[in-house]
C-alpha atoms as a PDB file:
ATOM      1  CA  UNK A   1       2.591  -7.522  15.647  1.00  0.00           C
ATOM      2  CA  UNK A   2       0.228  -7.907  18.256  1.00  0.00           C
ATOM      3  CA  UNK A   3      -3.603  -5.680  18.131  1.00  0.00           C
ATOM      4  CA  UNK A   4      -2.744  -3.247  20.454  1.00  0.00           C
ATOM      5  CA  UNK A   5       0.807  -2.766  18.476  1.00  0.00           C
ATOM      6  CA  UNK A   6      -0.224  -2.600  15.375  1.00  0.00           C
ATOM      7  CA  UNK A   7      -3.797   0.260  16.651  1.00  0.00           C
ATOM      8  CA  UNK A   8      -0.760   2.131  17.888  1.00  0.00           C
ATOM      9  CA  UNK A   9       1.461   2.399  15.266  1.00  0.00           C
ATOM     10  CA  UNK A  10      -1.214   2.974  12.875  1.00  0.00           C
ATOM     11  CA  UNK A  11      -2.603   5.720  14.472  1.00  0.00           C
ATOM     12  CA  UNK A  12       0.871   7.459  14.991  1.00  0.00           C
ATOM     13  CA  UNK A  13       1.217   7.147  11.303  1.00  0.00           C
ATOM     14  CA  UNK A  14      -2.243   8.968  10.408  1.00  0.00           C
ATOM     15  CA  UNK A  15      -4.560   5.984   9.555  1.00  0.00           C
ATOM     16  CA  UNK A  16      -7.729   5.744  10.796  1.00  0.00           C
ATOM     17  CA  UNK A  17      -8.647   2.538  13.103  1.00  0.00           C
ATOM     18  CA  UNK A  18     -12.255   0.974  12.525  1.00  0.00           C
ATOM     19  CA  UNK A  19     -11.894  -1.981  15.600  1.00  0.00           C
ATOM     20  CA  UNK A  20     -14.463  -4.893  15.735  1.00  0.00           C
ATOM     21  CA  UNK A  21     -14.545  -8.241  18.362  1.00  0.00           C
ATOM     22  CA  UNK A  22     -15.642 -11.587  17.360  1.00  0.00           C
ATOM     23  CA  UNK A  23     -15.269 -14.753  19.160  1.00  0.00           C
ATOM     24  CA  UNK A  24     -11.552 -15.005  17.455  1.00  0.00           C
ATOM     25  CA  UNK A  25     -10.368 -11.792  18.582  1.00  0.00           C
ATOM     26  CA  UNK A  26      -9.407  -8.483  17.306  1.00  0.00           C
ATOM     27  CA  UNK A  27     -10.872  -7.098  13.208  1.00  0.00           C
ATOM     28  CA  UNK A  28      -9.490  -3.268  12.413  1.00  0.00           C
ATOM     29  CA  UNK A  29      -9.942  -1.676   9.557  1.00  0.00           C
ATOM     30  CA  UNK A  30      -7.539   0.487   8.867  1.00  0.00           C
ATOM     31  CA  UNK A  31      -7.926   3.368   6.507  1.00  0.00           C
ATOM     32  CA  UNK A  32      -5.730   6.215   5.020  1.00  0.00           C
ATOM     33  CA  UNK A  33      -6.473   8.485   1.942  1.00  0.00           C
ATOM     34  CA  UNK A  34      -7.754   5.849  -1.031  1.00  0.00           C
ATOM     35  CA  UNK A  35      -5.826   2.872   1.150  1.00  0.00           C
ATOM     36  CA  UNK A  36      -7.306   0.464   3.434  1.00  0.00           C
ATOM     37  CA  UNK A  37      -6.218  -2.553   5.447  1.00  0.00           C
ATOM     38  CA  UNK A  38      -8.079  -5.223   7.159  1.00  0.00           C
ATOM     39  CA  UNK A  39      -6.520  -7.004   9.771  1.00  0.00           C
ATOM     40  CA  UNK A  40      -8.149 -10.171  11.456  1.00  0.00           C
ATOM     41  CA  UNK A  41      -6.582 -11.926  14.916  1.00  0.00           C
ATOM     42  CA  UNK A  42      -6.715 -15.039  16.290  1.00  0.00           C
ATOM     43  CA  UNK A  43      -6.184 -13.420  20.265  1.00  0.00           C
ATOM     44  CA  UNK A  44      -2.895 -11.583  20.037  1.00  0.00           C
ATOM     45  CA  UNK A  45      -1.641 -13.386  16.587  1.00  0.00           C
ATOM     46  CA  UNK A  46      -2.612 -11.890  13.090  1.00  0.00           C
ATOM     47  CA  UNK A  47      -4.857 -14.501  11.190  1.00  0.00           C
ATOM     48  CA  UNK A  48      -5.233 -12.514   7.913  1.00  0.00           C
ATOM     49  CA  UNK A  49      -5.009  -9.346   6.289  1.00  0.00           C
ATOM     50  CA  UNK A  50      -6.080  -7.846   2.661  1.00  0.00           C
ATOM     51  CA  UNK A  51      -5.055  -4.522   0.946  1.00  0.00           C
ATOM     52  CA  UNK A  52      -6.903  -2.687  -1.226  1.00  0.00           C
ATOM     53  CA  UNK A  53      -5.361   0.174  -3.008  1.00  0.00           C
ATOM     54  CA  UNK A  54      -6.336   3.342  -4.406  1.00  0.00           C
ATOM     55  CA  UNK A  55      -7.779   3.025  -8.042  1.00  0.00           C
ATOM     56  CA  UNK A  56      -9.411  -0.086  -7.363  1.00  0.00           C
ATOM     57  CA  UNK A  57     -12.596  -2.185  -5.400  1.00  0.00           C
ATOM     58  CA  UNK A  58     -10.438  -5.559  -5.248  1.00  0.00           C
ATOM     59  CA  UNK A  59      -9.259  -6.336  -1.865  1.00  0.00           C
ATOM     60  CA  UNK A  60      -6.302  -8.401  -2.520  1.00  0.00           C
ATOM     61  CA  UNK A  61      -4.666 -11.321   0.454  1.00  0.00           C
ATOM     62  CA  UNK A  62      -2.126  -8.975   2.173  1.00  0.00           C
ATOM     63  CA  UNK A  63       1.400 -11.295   3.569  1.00  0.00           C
ATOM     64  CA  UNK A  64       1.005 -11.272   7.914  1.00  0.00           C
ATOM     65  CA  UNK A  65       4.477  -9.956   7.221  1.00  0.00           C
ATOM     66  CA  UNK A  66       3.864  -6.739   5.093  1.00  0.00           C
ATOM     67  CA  UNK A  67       1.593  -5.666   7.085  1.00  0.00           C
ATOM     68  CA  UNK A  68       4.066  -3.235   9.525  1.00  0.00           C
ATOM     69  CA  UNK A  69       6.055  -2.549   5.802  1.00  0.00           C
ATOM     70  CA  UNK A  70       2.657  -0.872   4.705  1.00  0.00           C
ATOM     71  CA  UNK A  71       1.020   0.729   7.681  1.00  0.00           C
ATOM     72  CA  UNK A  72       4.733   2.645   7.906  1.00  0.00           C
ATOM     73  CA  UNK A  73       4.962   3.826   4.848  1.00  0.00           C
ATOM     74  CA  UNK A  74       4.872   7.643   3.795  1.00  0.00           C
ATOM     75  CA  UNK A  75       1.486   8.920   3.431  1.00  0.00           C
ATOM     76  CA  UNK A  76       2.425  11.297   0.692  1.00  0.00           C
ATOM     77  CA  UNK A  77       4.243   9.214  -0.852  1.00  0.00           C
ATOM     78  CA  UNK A  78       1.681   6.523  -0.647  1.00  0.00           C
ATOM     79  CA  UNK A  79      -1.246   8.974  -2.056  1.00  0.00           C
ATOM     80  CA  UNK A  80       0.466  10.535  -4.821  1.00  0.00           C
ATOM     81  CA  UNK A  81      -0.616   7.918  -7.766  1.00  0.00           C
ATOM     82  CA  UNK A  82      -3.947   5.494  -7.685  1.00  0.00           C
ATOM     83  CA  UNK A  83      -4.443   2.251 -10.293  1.00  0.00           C
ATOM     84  CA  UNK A  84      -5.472   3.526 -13.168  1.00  0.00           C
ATOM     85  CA  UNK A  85      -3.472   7.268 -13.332  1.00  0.00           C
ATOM     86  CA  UNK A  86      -1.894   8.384 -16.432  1.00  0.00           C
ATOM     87  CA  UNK A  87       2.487   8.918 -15.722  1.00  0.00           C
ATOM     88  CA  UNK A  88       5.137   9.919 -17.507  1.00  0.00           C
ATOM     89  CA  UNK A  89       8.712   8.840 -16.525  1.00  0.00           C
ATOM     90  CA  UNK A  90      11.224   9.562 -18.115  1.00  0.00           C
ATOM     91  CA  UNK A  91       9.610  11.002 -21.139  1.00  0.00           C
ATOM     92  CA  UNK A  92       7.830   7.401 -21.669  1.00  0.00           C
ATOM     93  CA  UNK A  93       3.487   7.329 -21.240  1.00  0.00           C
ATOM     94  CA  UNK A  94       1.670   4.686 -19.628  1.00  0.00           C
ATOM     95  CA  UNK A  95      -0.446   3.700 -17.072  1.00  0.00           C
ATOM     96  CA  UNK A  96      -0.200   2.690 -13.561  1.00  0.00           C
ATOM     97  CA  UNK A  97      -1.004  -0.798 -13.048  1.00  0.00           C
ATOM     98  CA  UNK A  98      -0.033  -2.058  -9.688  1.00  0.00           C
ATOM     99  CA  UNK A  99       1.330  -0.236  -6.450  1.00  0.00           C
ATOM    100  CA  UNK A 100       3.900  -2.278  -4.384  1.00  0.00           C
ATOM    101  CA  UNK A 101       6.277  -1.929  -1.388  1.00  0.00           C
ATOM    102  CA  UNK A 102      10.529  -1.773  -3.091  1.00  0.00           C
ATOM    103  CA  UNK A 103      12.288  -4.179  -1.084  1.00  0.00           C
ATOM    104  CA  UNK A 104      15.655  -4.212  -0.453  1.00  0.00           C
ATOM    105  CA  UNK A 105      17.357  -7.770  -0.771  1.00  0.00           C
ATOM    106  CA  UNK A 106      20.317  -6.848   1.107  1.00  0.00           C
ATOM    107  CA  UNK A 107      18.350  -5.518   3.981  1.00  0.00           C
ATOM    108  CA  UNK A 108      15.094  -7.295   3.621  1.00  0.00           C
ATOM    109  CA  UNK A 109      12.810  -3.954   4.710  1.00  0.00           C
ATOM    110  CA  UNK A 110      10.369  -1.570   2.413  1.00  0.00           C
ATOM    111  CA  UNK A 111      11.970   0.583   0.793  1.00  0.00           C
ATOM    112  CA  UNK A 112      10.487   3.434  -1.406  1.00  0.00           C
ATOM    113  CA  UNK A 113       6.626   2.696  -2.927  1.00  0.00           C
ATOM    114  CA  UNK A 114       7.550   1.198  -6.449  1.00  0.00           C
ATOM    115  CA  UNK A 115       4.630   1.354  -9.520  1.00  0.00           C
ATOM    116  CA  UNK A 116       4.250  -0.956 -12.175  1.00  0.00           C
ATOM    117  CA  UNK A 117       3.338   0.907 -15.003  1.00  0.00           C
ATOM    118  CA  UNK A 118       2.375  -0.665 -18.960  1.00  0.00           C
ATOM    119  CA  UNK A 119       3.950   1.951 -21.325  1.00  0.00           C
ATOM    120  CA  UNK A 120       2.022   3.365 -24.397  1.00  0.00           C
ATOM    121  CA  UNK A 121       4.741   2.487 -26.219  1.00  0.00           C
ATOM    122  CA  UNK A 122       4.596  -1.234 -25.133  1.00  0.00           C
ATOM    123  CA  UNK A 123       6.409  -3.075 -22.051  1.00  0.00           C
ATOM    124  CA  UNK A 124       6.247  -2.627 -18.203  1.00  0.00           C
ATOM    125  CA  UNK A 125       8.326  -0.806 -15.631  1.00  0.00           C
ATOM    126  CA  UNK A 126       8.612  -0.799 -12.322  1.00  0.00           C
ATOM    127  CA  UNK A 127      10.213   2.789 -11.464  1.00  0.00           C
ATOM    128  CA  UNK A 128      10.009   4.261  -7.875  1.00  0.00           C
ATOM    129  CA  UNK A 129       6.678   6.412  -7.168  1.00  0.00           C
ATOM    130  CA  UNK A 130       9.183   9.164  -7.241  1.00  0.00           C
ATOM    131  CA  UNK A 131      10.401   9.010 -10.555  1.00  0.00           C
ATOM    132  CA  UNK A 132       6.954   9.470 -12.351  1.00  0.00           C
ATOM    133  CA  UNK A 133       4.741  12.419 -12.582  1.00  0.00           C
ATOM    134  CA  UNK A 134       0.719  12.646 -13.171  1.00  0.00           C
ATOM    135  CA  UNK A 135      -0.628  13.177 -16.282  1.00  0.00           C
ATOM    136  CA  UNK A 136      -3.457  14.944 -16.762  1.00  0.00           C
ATOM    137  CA  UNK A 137      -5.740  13.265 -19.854  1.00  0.00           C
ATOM    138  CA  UNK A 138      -8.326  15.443 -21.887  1.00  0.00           C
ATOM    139  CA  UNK A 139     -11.694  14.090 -21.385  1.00  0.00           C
END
């Protein structure tokens, strides 16, 4: 995706572009709700990319080719949980510990936001963003 693509499509999908020059080309910053991107070119190629999600400081290396996978994603979808949030699914408690793009195998696209959440109870699970609800926890 080349910088002019990618300020495009991110716009059309309601994030807001931050866009910086160096010698090496292109930098945006690309933020939405508690999300943000950072995109670095070398001229019209992406160089590097990080994610950092909502819950959390950590900007984490971001794959060149998940960047289109995340910047189309569903903002409501995308804002309903942060790192950190107390769920339910399914009756089950725990606590959201990751938020990551469901991929399809068969088609090899993003599919629905997926959260990986550490039960009360003990084990992990990996339902879609869909299938859990908020908790609200008594101070």
């Amino acid at each position: 995706m080349n910088p002019n693509a990618l300020e495009v499509k991110a716009q059309q999908r309601g994030w807001k572009v931050i866009s910086e020059h160096d010698s090496a080309g292109p930098m945006f910053t690309l933020v939405r709700d508690d999300w943000e991107i950072w995109v670095a070119f070398a001229g019209d190629i992406p160089d590097s990319a990080t994610l950092r999600k909502p819950g959390t400081t950590e900007h984490r290396r971001l794959p060149l080719r998940d960047i289109g996978m995340w910047v189309r994603r569903d903002p409501h979808e995308m804002s309903r949980f942060a790192i950190g949030d107390h769920v339910t699914v399914a009756g089950r408690h725990g606590i959201v510990t990751d938020i990551r793009l469901g991929v399809s195998r068969l088609k090899k696209h993003a599919e629905k936001i997926r959260l990986v959440i550490t039960y009360e109870d003990g084990g992990t699970g990996s339902p879609y963003s869909d299938q859990a609800a908020r908790v609200m926890v008594k101070s």
